[in-house]
Short mmCIF file of C-alpha atoms and ligand atoms in Angstrom, two decimals:
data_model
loop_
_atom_site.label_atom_id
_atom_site.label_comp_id
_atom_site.label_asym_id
_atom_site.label_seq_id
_atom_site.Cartn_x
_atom_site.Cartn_y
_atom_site.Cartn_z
CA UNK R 17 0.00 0.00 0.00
CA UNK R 18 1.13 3.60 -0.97
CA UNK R 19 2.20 5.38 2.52
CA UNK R 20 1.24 8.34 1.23
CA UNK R 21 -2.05 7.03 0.32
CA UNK R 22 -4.94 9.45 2.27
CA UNK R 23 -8.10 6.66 2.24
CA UNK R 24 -11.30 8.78 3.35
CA UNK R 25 -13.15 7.24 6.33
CA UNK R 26 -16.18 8.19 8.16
CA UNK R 27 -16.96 9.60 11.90
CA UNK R 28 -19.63 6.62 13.22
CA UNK R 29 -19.28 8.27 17.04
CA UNK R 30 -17.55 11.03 19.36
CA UNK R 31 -16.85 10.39 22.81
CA UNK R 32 -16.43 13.24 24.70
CA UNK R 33 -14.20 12.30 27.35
CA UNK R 34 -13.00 15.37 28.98
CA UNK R 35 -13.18 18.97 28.78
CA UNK R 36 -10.21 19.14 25.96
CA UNK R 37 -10.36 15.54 24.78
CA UNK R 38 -12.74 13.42 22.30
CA UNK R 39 -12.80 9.68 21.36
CA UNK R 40 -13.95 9.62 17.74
CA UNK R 41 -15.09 5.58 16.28
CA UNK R 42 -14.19 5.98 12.83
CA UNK R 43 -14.71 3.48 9.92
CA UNK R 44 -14.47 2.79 6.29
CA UNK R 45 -17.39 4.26 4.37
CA UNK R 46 -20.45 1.81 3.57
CA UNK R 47 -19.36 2.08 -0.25
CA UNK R 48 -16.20 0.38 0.46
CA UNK R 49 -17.34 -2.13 2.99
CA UNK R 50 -20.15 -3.61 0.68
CA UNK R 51 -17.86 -3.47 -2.43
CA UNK R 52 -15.06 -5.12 -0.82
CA UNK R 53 -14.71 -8.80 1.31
CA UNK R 54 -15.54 -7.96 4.92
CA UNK R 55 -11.74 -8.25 5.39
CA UNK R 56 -11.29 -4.97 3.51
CA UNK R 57 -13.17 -2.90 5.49
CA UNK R 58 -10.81 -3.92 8.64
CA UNK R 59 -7.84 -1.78 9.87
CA UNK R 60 -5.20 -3.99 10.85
CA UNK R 61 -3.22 -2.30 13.47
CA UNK R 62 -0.27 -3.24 16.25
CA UNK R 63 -0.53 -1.90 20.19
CA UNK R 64 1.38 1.61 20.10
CA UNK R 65 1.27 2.03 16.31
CA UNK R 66 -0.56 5.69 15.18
CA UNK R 67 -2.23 7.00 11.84
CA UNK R 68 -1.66 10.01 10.56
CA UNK R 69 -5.39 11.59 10.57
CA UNK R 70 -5.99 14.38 7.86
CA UNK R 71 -9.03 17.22 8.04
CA UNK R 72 -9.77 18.50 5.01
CA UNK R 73 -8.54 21.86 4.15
CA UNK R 74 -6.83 22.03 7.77
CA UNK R 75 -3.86 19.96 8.06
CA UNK R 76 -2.62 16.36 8.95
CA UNK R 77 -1.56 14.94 12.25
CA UNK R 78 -0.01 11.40 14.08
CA UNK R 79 -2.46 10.11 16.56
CA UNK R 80 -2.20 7.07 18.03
CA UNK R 81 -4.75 3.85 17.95
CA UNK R 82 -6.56 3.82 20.78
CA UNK R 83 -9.07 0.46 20.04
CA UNK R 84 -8.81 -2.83 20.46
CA UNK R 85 -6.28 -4.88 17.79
CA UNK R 86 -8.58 -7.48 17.84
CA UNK R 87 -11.47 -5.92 16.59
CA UNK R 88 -9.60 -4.09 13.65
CA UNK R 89 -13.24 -2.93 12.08
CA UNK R 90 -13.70 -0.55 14.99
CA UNK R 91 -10.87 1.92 14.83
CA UNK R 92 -10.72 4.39 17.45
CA UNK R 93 -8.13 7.36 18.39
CA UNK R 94 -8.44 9.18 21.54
CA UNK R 95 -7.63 13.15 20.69
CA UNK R 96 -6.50 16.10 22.95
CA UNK R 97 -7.40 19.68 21.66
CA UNK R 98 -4.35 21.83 21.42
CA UNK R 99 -3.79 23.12 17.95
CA UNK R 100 -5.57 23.75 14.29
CA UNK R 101 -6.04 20.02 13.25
CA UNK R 102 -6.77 18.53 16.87
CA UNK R 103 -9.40 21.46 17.70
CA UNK R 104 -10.93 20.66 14.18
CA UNK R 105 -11.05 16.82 14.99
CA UNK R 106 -12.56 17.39 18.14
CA UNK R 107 -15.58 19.01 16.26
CA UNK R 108 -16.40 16.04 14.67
CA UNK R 109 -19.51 14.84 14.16
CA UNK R 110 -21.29 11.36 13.40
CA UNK R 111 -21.03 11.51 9.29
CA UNK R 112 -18.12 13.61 8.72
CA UNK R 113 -15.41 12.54 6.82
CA UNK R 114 -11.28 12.48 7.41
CA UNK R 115 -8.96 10.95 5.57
CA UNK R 116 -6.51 8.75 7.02
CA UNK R 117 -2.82 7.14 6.30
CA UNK R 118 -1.22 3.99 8.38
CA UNK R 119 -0.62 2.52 10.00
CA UNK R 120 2.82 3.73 10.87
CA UNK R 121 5.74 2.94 13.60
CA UNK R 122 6.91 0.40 15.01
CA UNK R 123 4.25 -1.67 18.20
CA UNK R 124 4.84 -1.85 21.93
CA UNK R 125 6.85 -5.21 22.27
CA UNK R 126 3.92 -7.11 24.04
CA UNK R 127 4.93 -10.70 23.20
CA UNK R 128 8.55 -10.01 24.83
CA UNK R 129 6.95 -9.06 28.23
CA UNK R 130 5.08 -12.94 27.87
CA UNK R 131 6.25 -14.89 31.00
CA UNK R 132 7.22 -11.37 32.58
CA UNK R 133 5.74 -8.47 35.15
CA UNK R 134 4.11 -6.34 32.75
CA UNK R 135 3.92 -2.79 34.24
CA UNK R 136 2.34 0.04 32.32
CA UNK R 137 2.70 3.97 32.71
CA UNK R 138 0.67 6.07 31.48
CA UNK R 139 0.74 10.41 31.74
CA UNK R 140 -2.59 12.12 30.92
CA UNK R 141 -3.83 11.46 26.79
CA UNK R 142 -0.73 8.83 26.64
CA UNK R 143 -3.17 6.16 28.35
CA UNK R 144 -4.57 6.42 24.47
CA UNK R 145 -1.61 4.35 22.94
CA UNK R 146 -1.66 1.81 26.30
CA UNK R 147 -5.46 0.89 26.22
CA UNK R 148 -4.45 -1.37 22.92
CA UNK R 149 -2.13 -3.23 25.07
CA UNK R 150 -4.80 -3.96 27.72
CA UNK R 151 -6.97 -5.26 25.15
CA UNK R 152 -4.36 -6.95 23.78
CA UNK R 153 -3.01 -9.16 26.91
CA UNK R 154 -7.00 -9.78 28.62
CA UNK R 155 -7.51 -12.43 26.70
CA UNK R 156 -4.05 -14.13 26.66
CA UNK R 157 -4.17 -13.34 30.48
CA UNK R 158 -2.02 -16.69 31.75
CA UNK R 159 1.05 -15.78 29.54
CA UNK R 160 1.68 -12.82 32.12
CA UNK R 161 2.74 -12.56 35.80
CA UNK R 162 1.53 -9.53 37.38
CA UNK R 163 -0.27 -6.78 35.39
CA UNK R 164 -0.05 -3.13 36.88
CA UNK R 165 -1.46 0.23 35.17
CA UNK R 166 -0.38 3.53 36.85
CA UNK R 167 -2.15 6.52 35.74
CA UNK R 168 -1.73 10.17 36.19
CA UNK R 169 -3.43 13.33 35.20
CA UNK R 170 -3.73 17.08 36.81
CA UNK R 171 -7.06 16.74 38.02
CA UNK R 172 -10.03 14.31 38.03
CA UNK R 173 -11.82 15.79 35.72
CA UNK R 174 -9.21 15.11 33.13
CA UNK R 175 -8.96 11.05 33.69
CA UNK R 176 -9.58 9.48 30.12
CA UNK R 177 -11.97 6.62 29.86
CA UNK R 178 -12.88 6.39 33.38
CA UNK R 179 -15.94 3.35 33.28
CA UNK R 180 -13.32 1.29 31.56
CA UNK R 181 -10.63 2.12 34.45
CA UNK R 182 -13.38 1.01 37.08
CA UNK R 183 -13.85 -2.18 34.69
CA UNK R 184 -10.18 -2.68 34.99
CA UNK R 185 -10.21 -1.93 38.62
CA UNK R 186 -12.87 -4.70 39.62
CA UNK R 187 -10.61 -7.49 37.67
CA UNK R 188 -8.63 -9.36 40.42
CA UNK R 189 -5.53 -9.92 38.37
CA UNK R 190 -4.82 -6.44 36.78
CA UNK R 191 -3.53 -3.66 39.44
CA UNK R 192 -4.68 -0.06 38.83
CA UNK R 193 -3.59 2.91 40.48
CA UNK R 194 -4.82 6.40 39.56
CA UNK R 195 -2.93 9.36 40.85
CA UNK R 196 -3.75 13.25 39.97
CA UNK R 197 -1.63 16.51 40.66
CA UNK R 198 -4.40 18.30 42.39
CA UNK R 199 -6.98 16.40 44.11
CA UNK R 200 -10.20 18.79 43.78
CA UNK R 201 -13.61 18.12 44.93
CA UNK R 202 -14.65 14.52 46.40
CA UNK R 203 -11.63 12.99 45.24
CA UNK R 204 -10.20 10.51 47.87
CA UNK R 205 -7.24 8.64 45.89
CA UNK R 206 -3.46 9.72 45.62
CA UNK R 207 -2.02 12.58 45.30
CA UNK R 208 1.21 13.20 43.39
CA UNK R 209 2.82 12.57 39.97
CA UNK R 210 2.91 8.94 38.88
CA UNK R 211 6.22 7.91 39.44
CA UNK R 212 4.49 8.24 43.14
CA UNK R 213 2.94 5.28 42.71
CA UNK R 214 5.99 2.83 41.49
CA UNK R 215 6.29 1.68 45.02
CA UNK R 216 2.85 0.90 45.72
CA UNK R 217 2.61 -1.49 43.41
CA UNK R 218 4.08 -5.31 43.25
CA UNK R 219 6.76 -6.35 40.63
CA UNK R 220 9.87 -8.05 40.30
CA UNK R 221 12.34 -5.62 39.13
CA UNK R 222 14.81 -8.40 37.29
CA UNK R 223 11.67 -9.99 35.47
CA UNK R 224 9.69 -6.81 34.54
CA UNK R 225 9.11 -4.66 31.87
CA UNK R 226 7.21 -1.51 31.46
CA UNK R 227 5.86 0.61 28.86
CA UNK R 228 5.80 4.27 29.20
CA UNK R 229 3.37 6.81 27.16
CA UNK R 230 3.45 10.78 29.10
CA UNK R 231 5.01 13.87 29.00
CA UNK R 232 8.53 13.32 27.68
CA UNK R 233 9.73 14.81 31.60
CA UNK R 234 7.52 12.49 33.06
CA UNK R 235 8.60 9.63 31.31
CA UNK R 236 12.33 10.47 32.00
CA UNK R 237 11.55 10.57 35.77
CA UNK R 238 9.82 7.26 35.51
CA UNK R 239 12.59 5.67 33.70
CA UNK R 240 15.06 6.77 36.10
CA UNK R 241 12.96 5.75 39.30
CA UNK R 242 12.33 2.63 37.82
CA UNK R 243 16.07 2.06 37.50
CA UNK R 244 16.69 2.82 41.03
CA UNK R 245 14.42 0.07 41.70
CA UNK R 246 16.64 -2.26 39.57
CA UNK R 247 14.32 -2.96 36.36
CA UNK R 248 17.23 -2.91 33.38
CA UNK R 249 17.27 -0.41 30.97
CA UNK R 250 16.61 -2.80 28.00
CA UNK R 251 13.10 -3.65 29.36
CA UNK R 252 11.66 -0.20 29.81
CA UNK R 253 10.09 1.12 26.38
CA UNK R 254 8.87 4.94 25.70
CA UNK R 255 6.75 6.15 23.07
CA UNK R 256 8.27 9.85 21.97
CA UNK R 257 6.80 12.08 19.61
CA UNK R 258 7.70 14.64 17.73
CA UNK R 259 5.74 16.40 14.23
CA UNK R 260 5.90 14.64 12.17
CA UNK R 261 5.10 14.93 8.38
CA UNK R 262 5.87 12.57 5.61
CA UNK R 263 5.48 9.60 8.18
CA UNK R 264 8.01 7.53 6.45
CA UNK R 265 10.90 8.67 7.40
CA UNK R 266 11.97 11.50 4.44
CA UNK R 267 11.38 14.81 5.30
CA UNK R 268 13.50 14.93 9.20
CA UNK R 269 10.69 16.67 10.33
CA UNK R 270 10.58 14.02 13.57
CA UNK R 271 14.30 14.00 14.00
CA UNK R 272 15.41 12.90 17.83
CA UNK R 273 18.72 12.12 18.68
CA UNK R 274 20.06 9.79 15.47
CA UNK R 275 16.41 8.96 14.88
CA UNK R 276 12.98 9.49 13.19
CA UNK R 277 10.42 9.25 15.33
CA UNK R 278 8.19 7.82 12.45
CA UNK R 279 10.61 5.13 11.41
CA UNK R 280 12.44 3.92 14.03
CA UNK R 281 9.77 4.87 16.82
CA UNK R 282 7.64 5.92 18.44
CA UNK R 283 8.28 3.04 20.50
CA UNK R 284 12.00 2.78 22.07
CA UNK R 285 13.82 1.13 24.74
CA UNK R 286 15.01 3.67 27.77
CA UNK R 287 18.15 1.96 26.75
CA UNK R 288 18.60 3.87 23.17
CA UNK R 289 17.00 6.94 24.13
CA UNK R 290 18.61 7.58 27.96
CA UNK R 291 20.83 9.99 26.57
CA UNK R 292 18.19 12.23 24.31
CA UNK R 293 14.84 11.65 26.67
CA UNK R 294 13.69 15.12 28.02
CA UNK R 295 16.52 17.36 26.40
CA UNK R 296 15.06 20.56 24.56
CA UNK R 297 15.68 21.10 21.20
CA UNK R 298 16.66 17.44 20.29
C1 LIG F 18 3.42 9.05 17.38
C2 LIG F 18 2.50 10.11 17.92
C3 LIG F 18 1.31 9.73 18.52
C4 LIG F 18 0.44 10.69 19.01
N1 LIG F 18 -0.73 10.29 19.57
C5 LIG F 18 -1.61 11.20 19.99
C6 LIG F 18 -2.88 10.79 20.52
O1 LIG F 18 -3.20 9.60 20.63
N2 LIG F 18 -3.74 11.77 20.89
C7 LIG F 18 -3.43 13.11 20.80
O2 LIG F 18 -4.27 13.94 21.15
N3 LIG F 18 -2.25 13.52 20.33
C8 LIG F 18 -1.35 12.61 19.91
N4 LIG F 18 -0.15 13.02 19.39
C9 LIG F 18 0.16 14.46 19.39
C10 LIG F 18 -0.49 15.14 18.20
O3 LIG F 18 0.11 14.70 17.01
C11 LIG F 18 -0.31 16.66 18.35
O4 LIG F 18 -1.08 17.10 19.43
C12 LIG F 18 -0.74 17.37 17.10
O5 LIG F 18 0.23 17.18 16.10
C13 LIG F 18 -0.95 18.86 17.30
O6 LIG F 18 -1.34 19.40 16.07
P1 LIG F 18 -2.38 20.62 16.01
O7 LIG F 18 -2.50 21.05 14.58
O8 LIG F 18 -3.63 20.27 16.70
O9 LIG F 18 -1.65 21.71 16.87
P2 LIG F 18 -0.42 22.65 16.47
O10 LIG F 18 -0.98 23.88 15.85
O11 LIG F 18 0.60 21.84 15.72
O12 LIG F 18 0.12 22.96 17.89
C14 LIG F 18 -0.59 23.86 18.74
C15 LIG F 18 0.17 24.03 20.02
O13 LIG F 18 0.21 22.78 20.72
C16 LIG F 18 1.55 22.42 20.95
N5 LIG F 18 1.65 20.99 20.76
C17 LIG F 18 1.85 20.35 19.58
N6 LIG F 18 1.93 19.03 19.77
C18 LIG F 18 1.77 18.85 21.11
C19 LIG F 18 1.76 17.71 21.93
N7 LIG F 18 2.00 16.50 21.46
N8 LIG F 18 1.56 17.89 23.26
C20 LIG F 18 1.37 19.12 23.77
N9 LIG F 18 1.37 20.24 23.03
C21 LIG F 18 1.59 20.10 21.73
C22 LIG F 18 2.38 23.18 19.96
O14 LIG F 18 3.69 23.39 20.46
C23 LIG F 18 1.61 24.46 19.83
O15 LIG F 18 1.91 25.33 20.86
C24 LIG F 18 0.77 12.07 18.92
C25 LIG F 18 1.97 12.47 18.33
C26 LIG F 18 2.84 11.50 17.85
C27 LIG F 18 4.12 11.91 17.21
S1 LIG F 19 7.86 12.62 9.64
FE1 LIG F 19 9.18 12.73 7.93
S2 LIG F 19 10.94 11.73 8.59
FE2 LIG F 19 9.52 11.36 10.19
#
């Protein structure tokens, strides 16, 4: 398939999750599903792989897959407001068309955490790329030890998909903590940023590995806490981002360190990245 190929798909729902942040269901248009075998009209996508997501007339912009992998006909992506394209996305409605190109990058390594701790870390809109690898590992549940999601935003108002986190929270063999930066209101959990919570949760540092979406300083804190608890390096994966435009690794728009983002990312091990993670202008 052309990269550069825009195919036009259609809003189905929004799901207004926050104040500043929608969850649009997107699909192929009708035409294209009834012309083509059912297996056309799915989007075949890894955990931590994003699209880039064009509005006509606007601009075009990576966001990541937030849906489930294995139910590639229902393709989601979670979006924060904060610019031209985003705002414009998060007017959506049910019928309106975008065009879309991917999938692109390279997926959170899921299988390598089989027989592992899996621990996952997620900072505000980065619990978008992790929710693939919940779905992901529920229903291969007894190839993992212990499964822990830590979560942080600034407030409870801005927690993302919150009746799937008290889903999560009422399964016995999946540990979720939720932390926020300013409790506010009736709020009675922690308080704090989310590397907070590393100790409060049960892993074995030599057989664990964690996957880290966030705030580029918040996943460099994480990283480094995580280290002092003696996890290695090697098994502690980021997802950066950068702008991005080509995708594909041409135009060095996504440049970090002696990579593109696009290409050789977004996923990477705290290992490759230790020296660039959280430097300005990089
Ligand atoms: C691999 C990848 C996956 C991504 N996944 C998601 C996702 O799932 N959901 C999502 O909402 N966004 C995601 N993003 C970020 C998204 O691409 C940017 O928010 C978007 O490009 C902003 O474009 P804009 O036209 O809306 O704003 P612009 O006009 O480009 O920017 C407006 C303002 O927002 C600032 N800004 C730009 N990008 C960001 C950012 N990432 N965080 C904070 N401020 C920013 C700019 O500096 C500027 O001040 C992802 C980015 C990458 C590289
Ligand atoms: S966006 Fe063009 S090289 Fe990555």
């Amino acid at each position: 398939m052309d990269p550069f190929l825009t195919i036009p798909f259609v809003i189905q729902r929004v799901k207004k999750e926050t104040s500043d942040t929608v969850t649009l269901e997107i699909s192929r248009p009708d035409d294209r599903v009834k012309t083509h075998s059912p297996a056309g009209s799915a989007f075949s996508f890894l955990p931590g792989q994003f699209n880039m997501l064009y509005v006509l007339g606007i601009g075009e912009i990576p966001v990541s897959i937030s849906g489930d992998p294995n139910h590639p006909e229902k393709l989601f992506h979670t979006v924060r407001k904060v610019g031209a394209v985003s705002i414009a996305l998060s007017l959506m409605e049910k019928g309106d068309r975008i065009g879309i190109r991917g999938p692109f990058g390279n997926p959170w390594p899921v299988n390598k955490a089989q027989g592992m701790d899996l621990l996952l870390m997620a900072g505000g809109i980065g619990l978008a790329p992790i929710r693939p690898v919940l779905y992901q590992v529920f229903p291969e549940r007894d190839r993992y030890n212990r499964i822990g999601l830590l979560y942080g935003t600034r407030a409870p108002e801005d927690i993302l998909y919150e009746s799937e986190i008290k889903q999560w929270r009422s399964k016995f063999d999946l540990e979720v903590l939720v932390t926020v930066d300013r409790a506010a209101g009736d709020w009675k959990g922690n308080t704090g940023v989310v590397t907070t919570l590393i100790s409060k949760v049960s892993f074995d540092p030599d057989r664990t590995l964690v996957m880290i979406c966030g705030p580029e300083v918040m996943m460099r804190f994480s990283c480094l806490e995580l280290q002092k608890k003696g996890v290695k390096p090697e098994n502690i994966f980021v997802s950066m981002e950068r702008n991005m435009k080509c995708s594909v690794g041409f135009c060095g728009h996504c440049q970090f360190g002696p990579w593109f983002v696009c290409k050789d990312g977004p996923i990477f091990s705290y290992d490759q990245v230790k020296d660039w993670i959280g430097k300005r202008e990089i």
